[in-house]
Short mmCIF file of C-alpha atoms and ligand atoms in Angstrom, two decimals:
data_model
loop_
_atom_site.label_atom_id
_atom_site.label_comp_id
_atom_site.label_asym_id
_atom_site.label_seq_id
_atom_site.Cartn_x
_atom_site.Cartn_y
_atom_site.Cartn_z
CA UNK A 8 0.00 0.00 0.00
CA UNK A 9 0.91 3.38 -1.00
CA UNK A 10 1.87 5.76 2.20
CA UNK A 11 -0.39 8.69 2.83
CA UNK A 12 0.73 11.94 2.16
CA UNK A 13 0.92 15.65 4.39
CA UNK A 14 1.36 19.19 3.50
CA UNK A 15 1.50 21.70 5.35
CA UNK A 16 1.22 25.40 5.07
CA UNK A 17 2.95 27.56 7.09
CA UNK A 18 2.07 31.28 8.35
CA UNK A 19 3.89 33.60 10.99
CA UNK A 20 6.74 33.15 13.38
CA UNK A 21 9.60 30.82 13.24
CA UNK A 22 8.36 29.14 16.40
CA UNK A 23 5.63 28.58 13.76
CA UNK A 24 8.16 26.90 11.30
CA UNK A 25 9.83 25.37 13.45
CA UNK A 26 6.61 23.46 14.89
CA UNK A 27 5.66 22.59 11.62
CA UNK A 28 8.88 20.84 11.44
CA UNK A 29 8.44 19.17 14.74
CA UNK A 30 4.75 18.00 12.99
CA UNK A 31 6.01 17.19 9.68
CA UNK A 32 8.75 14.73 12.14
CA UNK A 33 5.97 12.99 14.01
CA UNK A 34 3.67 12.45 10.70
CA UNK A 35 6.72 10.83 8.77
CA UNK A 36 7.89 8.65 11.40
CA UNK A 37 3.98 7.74 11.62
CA UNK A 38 4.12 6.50 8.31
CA UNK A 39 3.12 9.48 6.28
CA UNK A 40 4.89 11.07 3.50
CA UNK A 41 5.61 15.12 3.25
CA UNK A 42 4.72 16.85 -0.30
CA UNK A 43 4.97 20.03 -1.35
CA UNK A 44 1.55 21.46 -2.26
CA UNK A 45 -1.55 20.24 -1.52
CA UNK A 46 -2.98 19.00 -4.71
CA UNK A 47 -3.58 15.36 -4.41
CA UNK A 48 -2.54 15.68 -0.37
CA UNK A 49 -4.29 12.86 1.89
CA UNK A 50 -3.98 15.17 4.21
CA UNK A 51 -3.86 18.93 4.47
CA UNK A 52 -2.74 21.15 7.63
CA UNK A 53 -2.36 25.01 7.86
CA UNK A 54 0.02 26.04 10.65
CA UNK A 55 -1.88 29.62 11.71
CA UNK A 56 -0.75 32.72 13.56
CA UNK A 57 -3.12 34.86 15.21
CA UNK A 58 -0.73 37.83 15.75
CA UNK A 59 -2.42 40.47 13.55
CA UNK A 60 -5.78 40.62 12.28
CA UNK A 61 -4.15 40.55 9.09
CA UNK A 62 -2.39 37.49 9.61
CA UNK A 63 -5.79 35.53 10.45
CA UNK A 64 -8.01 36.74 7.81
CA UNK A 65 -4.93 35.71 5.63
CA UNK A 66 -5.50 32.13 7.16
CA UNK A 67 -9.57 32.38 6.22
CA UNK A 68 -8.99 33.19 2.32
CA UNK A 69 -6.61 30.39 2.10
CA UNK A 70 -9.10 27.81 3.83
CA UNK A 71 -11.39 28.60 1.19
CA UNK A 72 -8.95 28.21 -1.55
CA UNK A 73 -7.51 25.06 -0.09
CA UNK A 74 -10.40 23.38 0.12
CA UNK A 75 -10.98 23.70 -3.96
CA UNK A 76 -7.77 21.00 -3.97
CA UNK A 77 -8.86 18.44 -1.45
CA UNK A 78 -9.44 15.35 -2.82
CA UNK A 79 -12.73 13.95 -1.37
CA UNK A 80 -10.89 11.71 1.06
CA UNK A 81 -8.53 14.36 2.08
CA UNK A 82 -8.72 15.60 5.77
CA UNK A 83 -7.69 19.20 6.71
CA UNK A 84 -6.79 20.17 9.66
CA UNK A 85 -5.89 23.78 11.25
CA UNK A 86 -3.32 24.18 13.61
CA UNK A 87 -1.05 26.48 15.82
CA UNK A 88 -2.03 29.80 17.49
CA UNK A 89 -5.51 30.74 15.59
CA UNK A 90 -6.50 27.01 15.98
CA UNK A 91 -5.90 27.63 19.80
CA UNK A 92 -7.59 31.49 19.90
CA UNK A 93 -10.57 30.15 17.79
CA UNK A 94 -10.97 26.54 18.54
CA UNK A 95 -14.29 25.02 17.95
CA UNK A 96 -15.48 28.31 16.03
CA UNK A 97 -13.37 27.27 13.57
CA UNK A 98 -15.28 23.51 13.17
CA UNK A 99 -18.60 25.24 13.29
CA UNK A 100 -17.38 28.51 10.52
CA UNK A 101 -15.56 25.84 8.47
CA UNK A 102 -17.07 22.49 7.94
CA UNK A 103 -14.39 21.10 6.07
CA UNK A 104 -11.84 21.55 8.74
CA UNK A 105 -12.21 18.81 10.98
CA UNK A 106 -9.48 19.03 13.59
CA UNK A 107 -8.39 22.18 15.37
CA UNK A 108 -5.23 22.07 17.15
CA UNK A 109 -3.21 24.27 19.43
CA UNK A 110 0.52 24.50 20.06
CA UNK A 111 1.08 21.77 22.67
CA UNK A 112 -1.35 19.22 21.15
CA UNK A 113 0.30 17.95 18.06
CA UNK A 114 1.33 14.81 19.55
CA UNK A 115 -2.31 13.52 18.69
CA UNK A 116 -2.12 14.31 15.29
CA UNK A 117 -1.97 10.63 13.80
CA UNK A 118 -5.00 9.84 16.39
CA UNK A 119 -7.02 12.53 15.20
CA UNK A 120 -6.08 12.66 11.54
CA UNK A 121 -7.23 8.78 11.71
CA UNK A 122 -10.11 9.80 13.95
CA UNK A 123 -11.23 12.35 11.32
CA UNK A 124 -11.27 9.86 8.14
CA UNK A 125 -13.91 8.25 10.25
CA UNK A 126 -15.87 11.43 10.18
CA UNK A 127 -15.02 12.39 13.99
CA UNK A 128 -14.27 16.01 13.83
CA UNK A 129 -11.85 17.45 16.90
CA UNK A 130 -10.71 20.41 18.48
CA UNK A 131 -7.60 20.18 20.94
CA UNK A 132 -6.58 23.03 22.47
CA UNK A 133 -5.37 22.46 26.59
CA UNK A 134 -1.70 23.69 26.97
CA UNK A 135 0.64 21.13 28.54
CA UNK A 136 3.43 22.23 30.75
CA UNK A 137 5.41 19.10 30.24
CA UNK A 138 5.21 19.05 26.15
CA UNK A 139 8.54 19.80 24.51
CA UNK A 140 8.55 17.43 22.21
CA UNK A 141 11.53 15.67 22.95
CA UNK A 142 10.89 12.59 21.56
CA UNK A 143 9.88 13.90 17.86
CA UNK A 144 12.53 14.00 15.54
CA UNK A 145 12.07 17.35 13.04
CA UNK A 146 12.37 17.30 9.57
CA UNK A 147 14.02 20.31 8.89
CA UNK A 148 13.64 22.72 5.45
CA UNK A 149 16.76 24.14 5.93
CA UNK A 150 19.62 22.29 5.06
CA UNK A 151 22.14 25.25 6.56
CA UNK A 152 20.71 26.64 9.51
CA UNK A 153 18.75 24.64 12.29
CA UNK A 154 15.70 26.47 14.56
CA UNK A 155 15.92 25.42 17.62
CA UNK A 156 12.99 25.67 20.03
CA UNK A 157 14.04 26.19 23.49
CA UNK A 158 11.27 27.70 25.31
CA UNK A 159 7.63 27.76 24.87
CA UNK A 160 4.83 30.08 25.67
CA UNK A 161 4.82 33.31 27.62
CA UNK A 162 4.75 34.63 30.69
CA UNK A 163 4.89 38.29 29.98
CA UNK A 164 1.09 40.33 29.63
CA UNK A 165 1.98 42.63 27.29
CA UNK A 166 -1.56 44.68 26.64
CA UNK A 167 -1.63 43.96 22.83
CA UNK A 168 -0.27 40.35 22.85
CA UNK A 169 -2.27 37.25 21.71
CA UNK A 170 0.20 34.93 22.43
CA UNK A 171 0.23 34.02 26.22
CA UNK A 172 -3.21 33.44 25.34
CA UNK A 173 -2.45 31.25 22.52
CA UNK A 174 1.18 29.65 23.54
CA UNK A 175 0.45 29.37 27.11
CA UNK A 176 2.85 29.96 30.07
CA UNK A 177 6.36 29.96 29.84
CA UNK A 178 8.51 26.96 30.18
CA UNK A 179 11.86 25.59 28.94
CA UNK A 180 13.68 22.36 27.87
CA UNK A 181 16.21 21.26 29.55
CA UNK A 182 19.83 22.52 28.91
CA UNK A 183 21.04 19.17 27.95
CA UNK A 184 17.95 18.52 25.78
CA UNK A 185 18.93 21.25 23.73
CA UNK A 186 22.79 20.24 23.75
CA UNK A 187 21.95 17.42 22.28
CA UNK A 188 19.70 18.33 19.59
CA UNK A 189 22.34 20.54 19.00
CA UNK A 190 24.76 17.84 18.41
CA UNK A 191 22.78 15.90 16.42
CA UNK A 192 22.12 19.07 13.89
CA UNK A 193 26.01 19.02 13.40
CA UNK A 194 25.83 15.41 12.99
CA UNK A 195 23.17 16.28 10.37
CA UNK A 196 25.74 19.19 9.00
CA UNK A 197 24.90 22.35 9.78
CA UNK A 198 26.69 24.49 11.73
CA UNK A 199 24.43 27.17 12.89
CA UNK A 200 21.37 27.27 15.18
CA UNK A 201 18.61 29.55 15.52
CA UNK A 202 17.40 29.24 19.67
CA UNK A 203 13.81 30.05 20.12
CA UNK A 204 11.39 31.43 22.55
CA UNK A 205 8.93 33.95 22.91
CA UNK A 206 11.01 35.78 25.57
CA UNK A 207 14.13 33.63 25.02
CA UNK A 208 16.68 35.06 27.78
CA UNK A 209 14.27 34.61 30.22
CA UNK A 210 15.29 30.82 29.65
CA UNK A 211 15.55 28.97 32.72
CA UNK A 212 15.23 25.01 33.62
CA UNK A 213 15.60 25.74 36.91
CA UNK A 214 19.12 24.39 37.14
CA UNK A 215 20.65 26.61 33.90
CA UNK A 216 19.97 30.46 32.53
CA UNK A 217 20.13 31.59 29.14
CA UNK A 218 23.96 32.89 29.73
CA UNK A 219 24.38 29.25 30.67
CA UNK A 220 22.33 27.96 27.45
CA UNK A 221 24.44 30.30 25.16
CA UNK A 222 27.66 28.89 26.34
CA UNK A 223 26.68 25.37 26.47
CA UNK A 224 25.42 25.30 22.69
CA UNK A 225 27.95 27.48 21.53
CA UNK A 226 30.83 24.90 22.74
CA UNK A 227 29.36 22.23 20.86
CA UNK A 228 31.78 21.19 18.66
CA UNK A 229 30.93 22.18 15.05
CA UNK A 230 28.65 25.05 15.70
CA UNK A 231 29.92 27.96 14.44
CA UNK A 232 27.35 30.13 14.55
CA UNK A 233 24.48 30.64 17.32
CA UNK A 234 21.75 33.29 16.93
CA UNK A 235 18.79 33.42 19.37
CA UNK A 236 15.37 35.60 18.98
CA UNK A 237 13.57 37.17 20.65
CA UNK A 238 14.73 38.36 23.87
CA UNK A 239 12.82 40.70 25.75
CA UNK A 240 14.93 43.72 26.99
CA UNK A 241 14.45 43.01 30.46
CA UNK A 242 15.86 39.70 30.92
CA UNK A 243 19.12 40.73 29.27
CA UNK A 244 21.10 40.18 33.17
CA UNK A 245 24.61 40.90 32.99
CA UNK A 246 24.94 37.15 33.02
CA UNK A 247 23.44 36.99 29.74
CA UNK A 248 25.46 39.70 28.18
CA UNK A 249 28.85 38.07 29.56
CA UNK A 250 27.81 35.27 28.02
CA UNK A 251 26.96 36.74 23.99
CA UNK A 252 30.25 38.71 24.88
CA UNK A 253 32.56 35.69 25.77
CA UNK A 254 31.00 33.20 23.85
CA UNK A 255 33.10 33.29 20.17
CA UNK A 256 30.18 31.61 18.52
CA UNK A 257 27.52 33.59 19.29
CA UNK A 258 27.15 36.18 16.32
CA UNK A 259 26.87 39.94 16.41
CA UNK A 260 23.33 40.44 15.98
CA UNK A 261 20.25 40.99 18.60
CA UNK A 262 16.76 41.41 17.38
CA UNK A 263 15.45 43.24 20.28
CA UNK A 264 11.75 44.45 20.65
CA UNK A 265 11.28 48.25 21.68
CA UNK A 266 8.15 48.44 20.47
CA UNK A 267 7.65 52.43 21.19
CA UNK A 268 10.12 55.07 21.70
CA UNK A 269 7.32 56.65 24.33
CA UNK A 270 7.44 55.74 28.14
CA UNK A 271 3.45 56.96 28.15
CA UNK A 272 2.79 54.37 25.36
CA UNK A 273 5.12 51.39 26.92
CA UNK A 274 3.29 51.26 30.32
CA UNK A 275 0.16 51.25 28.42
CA UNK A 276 1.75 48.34 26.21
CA UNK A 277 2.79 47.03 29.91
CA UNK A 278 6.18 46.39 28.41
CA UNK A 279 8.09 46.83 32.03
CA UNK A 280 11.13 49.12 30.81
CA UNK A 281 10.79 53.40 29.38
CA UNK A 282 12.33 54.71 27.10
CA UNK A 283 15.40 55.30 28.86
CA UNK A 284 15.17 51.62 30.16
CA UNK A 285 15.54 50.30 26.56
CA UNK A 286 18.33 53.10 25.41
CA UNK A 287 20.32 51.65 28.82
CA UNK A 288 19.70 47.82 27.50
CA UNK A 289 20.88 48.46 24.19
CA UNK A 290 23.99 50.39 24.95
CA UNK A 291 24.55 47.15 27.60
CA UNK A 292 24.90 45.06 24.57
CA UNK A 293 26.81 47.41 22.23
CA UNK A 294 29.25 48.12 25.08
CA UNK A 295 29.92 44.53 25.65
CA UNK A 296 30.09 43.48 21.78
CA UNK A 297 31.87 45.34 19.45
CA UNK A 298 30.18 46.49 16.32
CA UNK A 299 27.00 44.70 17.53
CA UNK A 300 23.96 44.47 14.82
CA UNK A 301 20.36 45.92 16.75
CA UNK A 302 17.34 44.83 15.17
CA UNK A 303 13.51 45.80 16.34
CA UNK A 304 10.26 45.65 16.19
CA UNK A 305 7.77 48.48 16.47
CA UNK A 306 4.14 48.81 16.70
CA UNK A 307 2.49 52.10 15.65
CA UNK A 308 -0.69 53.52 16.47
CA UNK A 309 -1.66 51.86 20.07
CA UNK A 310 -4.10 53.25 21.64
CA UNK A 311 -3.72 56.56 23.33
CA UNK A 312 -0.89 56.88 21.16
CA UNK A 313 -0.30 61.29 20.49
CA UNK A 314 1.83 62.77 17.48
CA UNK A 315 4.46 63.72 20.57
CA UNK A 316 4.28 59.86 21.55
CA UNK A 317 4.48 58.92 17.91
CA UNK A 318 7.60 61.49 17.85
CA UNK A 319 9.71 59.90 20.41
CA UNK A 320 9.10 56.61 18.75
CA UNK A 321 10.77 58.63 15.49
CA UNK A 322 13.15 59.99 17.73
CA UNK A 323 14.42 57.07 19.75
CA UNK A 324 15.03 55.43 16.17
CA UNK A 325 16.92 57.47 15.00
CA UNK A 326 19.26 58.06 18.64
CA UNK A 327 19.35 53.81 18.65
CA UNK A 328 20.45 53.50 14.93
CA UNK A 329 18.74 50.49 14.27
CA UNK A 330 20.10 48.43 11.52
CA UNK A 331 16.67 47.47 10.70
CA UNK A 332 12.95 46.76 11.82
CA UNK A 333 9.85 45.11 11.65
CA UNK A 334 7.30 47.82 11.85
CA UNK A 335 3.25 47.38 12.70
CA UNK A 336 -0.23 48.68 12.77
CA UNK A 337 -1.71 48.41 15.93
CA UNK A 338 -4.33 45.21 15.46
CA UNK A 339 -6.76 44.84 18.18
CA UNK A 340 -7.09 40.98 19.37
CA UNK A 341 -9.75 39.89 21.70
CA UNK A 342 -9.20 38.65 24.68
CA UNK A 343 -6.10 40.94 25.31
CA UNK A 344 -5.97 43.84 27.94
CA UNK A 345 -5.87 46.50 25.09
CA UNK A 346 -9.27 45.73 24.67
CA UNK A 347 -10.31 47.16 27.94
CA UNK A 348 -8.46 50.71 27.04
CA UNK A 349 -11.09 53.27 26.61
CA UNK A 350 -12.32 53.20 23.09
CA UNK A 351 -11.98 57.08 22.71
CA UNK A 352 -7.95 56.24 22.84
CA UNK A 353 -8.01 54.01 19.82
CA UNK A 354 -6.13 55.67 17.09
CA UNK A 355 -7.84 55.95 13.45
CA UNK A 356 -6.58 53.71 10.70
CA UNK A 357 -5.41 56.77 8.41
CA UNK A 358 -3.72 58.19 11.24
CA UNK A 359 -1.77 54.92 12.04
CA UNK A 360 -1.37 54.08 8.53
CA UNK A 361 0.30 57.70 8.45
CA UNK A 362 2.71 56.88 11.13
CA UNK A 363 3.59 53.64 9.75
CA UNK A 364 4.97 55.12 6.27
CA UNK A 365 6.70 57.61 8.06
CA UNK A 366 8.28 55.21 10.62
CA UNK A 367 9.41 52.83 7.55
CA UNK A 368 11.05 55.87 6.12
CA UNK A 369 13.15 56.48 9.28
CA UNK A 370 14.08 53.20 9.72
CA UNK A 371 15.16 53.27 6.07
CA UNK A 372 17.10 56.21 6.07
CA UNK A 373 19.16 54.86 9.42
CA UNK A 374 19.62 51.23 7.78
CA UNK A 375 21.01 53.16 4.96
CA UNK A 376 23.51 55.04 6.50
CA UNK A 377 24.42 52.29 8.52
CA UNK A 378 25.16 49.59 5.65
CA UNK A 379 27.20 52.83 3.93
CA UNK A 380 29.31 52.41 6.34
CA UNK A 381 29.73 49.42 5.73
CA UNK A 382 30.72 49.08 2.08
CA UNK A 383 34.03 48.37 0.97
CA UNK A 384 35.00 46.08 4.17
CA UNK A 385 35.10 42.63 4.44
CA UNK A 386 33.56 39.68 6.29
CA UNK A 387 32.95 36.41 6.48
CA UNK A 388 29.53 34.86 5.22
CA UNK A 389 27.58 31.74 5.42
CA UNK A 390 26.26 31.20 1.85
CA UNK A 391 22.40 29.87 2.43
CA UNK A 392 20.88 29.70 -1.08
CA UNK A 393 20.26 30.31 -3.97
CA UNK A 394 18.54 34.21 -4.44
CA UNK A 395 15.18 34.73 -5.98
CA UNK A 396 17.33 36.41 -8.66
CA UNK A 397 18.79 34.20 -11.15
CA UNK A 398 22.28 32.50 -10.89
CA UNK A 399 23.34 34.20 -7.77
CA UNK A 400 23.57 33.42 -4.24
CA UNK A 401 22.35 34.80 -0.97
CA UNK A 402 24.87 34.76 2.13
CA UNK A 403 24.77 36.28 5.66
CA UNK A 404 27.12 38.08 7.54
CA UNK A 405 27.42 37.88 11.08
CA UNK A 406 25.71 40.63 11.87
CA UNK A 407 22.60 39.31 9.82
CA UNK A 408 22.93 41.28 6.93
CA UNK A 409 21.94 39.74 3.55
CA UNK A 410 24.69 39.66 0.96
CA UNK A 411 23.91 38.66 -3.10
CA UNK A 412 26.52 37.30 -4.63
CA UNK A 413 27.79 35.05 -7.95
CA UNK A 414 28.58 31.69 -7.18
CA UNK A 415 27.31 27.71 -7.75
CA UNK A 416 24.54 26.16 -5.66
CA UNK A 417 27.45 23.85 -4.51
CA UNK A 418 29.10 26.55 -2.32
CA UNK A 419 25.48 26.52 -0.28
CA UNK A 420 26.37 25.73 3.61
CA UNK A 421 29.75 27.45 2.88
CA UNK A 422 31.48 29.90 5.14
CA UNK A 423 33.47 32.33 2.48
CA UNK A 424 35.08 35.58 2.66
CA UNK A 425 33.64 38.29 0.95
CA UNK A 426 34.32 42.02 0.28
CA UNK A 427 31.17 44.06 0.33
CA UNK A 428 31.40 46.09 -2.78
CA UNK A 429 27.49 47.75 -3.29
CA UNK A 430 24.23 48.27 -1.42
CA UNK A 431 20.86 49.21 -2.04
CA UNK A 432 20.31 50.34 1.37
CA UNK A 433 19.17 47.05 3.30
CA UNK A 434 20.95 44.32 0.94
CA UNK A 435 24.40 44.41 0.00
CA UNK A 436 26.23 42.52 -3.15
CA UNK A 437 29.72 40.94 -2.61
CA UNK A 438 32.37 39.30 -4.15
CA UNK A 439 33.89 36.04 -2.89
CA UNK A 440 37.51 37.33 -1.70
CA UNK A 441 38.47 34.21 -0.16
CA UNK A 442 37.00 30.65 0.23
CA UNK A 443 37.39 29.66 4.14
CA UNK A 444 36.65 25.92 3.32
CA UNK A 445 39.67 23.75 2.91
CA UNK A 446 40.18 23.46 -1.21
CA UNK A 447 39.10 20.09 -2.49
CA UNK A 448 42.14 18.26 -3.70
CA UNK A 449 43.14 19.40 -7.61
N1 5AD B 502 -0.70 44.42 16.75
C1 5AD B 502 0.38 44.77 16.02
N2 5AD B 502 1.59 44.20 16.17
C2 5AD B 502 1.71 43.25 17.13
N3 5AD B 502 2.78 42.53 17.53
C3 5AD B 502 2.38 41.71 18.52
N4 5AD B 502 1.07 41.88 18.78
C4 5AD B 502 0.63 42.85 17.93
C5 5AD B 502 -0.62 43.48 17.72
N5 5AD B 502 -1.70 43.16 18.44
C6 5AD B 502 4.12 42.70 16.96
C7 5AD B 502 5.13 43.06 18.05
C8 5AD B 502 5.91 41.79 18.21
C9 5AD B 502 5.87 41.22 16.82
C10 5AD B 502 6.18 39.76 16.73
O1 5AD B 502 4.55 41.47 16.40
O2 5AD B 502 5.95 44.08 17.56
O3 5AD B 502 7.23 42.01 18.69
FE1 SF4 B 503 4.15 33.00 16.34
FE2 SF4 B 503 2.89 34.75 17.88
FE3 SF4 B 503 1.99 34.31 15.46
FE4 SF4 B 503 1.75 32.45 17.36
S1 SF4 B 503 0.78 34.47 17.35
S2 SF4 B 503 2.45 32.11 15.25
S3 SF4 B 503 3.63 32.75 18.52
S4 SF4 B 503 3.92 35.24 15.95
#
């Protein structure tokens, strides 16, 4: 008999991606086979954030256009943090869904996927402060780099936030858990890992911290590169920063949330640090590692938010010097704390939309500058694949910038030397200066 087959679409986060690999692990080793589209697909699953309205209405289009290529044995299912936020709504709006699944369920998926080919339609959605899925063995997309989940769920309230709601409260894997899937991605022949978590430096197994996390993975033997997102600027102790700082391994680069430039509009968002706070955290980090990378995101147009809030926001990117960021509308999601903000505070949709462009234009005009600077110098990449544009490659710096460059899809997973020679303000192109592989024998 022919194996079944899965796909499965992916939407938001790279806790997202990375649980779809965790699911794709289980389904194979349960005797299904992965494809990659969803025409002809025994089975069909949709991996959903619920971040932004946006992102969920996103989800409801595609349901609709999904189901014109299921077969009429196929099963779909919906999973991840709208499956969670929605639950059975989402049986009774979409009646060929027929399992609903939150974060910590997925070890049921063969039970229910089997369940619903006998026409038993399910939602699962209790959190489980025991699930890591330790036992699951991901099957990763990316052959260079490895996500690695290390926490789950949050413990933070921030007033806008879905996802304590949908992800559930914080807790981590053990440090040797994620030693040794860290050793086994080496064994599989990557050499860098992503760590994960919703506030990752708040990691803690009760025995280890994140400084000791950082230090453990980044001595495995093989890694040369470890990256981490996101932290939340709080939890950066001097531990942690020691640790970045001391560890060769970890790279220059931290994606860290500010979210507004306005103390007024932070303890609204109930994001525990001002203005002045953040400024303090990120000069920490650049203090501790040279020519340090700071990436953000920001929200725009929260409620209460003023044109002199808006203004510091504007302001505090341009005294940070960000070398780029994720940028937002405000989206209302119920069952978060925002909602209970008076509604003559909400801000209009032009006026936020207004704030947004000129936010995106400041954050331009600093990564700009910033990758200027840049040009002419150096470094060493990891080449990752091939770019959308024809014949050439895309690499990474250290720092996380993207670089384009000629080469053969052989050289992917390679660590080269290149010199930086042109930008167009948030990519750069570069030229191979130096290959830092040992030269296969002529
Ligand atoms: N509206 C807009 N942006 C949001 N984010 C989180 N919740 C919301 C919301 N309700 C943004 C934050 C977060 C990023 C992942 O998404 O900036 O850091
Ligand atoms: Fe990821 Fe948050 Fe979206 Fe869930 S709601 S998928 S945790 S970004």
């Amino acid at each position: 008999m022919t194996r079944p087959t899965v796909y499965i679409e992916t939407y938001g986060c790279q806790m997202n991606v990375s649980d779809t690999e965790l699911m794709l692990g289980k389904l194979t080793a349960s005797g299904y086979d992965a494809v990659d589209g969803p025409d002809g697909a025994d089975v069909i699953l949709v991996n959903t954030c619920a971040i932004r309205d946006h992102a969920e209405q996103r989800v409801i289009g595609r349901l609709g256009e999904l189901k014109r290529h299921m077969s009429p044995t196929a099963v779909m299912g919906v999973t991840g943090c709208m499956a969670q936020r929605l639950g059975p709504v989402l049986l009774q709006r979409t009646p060929h869904v027929s399992i609903v699944i939150g974060p910590d369920g997925y070890r049921a998926l063969p039970t229910l996927i089997d369940d619903a080919r006998h026409g038993i339609r399910t939602t699962a959605t209790s959190f489980d402060m025991e699930e890591h899925y330790e036992d699951f063995k991901p099957r990763r997309f990316d052959k260079v780099k490895a996500w690695i989940p290390v926490q789950r769920g949050c413990d933070y309230r921030c007033t806008y936030c879905i996802v304590p709601y949908t992800r559930g409260p914080e807790r981590s894997r053990t440090l040797a858990d994620v030693v040794r899937e860290t050793e086994s991605v080496v064994a599989d022949g990557m050499s860098e890992v992503v760590l994960l978590g919703q506030t990752v430096n708040s990691y803690s197994d009760g025995t280890y911290d994140f400084a000791d996390l950082l230090r453990a993975v980044g001595g495995v033997a093989g890694i040369r590169r470890v990256r981490f997102t996101s932290p939340h600027p709080n939890d950066f102790s001097d531990r942690v920063i020691e640790a970045i700082a001391a560890t060769p391994t970890v790279c220059e680069h931290v994606h860290l949330p500010m979210q507004s430039g306005s103390s007024r509009t932070l303890k609204r968002m109930l994001r525990r640090y001002t203005r002045e706070g953040y400024f303090e955290c990120a000069e920490r980090l650049r203090a501790a590692v040279p020519n340090l990378a700071l990436t953000t995101d920001i929200i725009v147009g929260f409620p209460g938010e003023t044109d002199e809030d808006f203004a510091e926001t504007l302001s505090a990117v341009r005294e940070v010097g960000f070398d780029d960021a994720y940028t937002f509308k405000f989206s209302m999601r119920d069952g978060t704390p925002a909602t209970r903000l008076p509604v003559e505070l909400l801000v209009s949709d032009e006026v936020a939309s207004d704030r947004l462009a000129q936010l995106i234009a400041v954050v331009r005009e600093g990564s700009r500058a910033r990758n200027m600077a840049h040009l002419g110098s150096r470094c060493e990449v990891l080449i990752e694949k091939e770019a959308r544009r024809g014949g050439l490659l895309q690499a990474r710096t250290r720092d996380f910038k993207t670089v384009i460059m000629p080469g053969t899809p052989d050289m992917i997973g390679n660590y080269v030397e290149v010199a930086l020679t042109g930008t167009t303000g948030s990519t750069f192109t570069g030229a191979v200066v130096r290959s830092r592989e040992p030269l296969p024998m002529q």
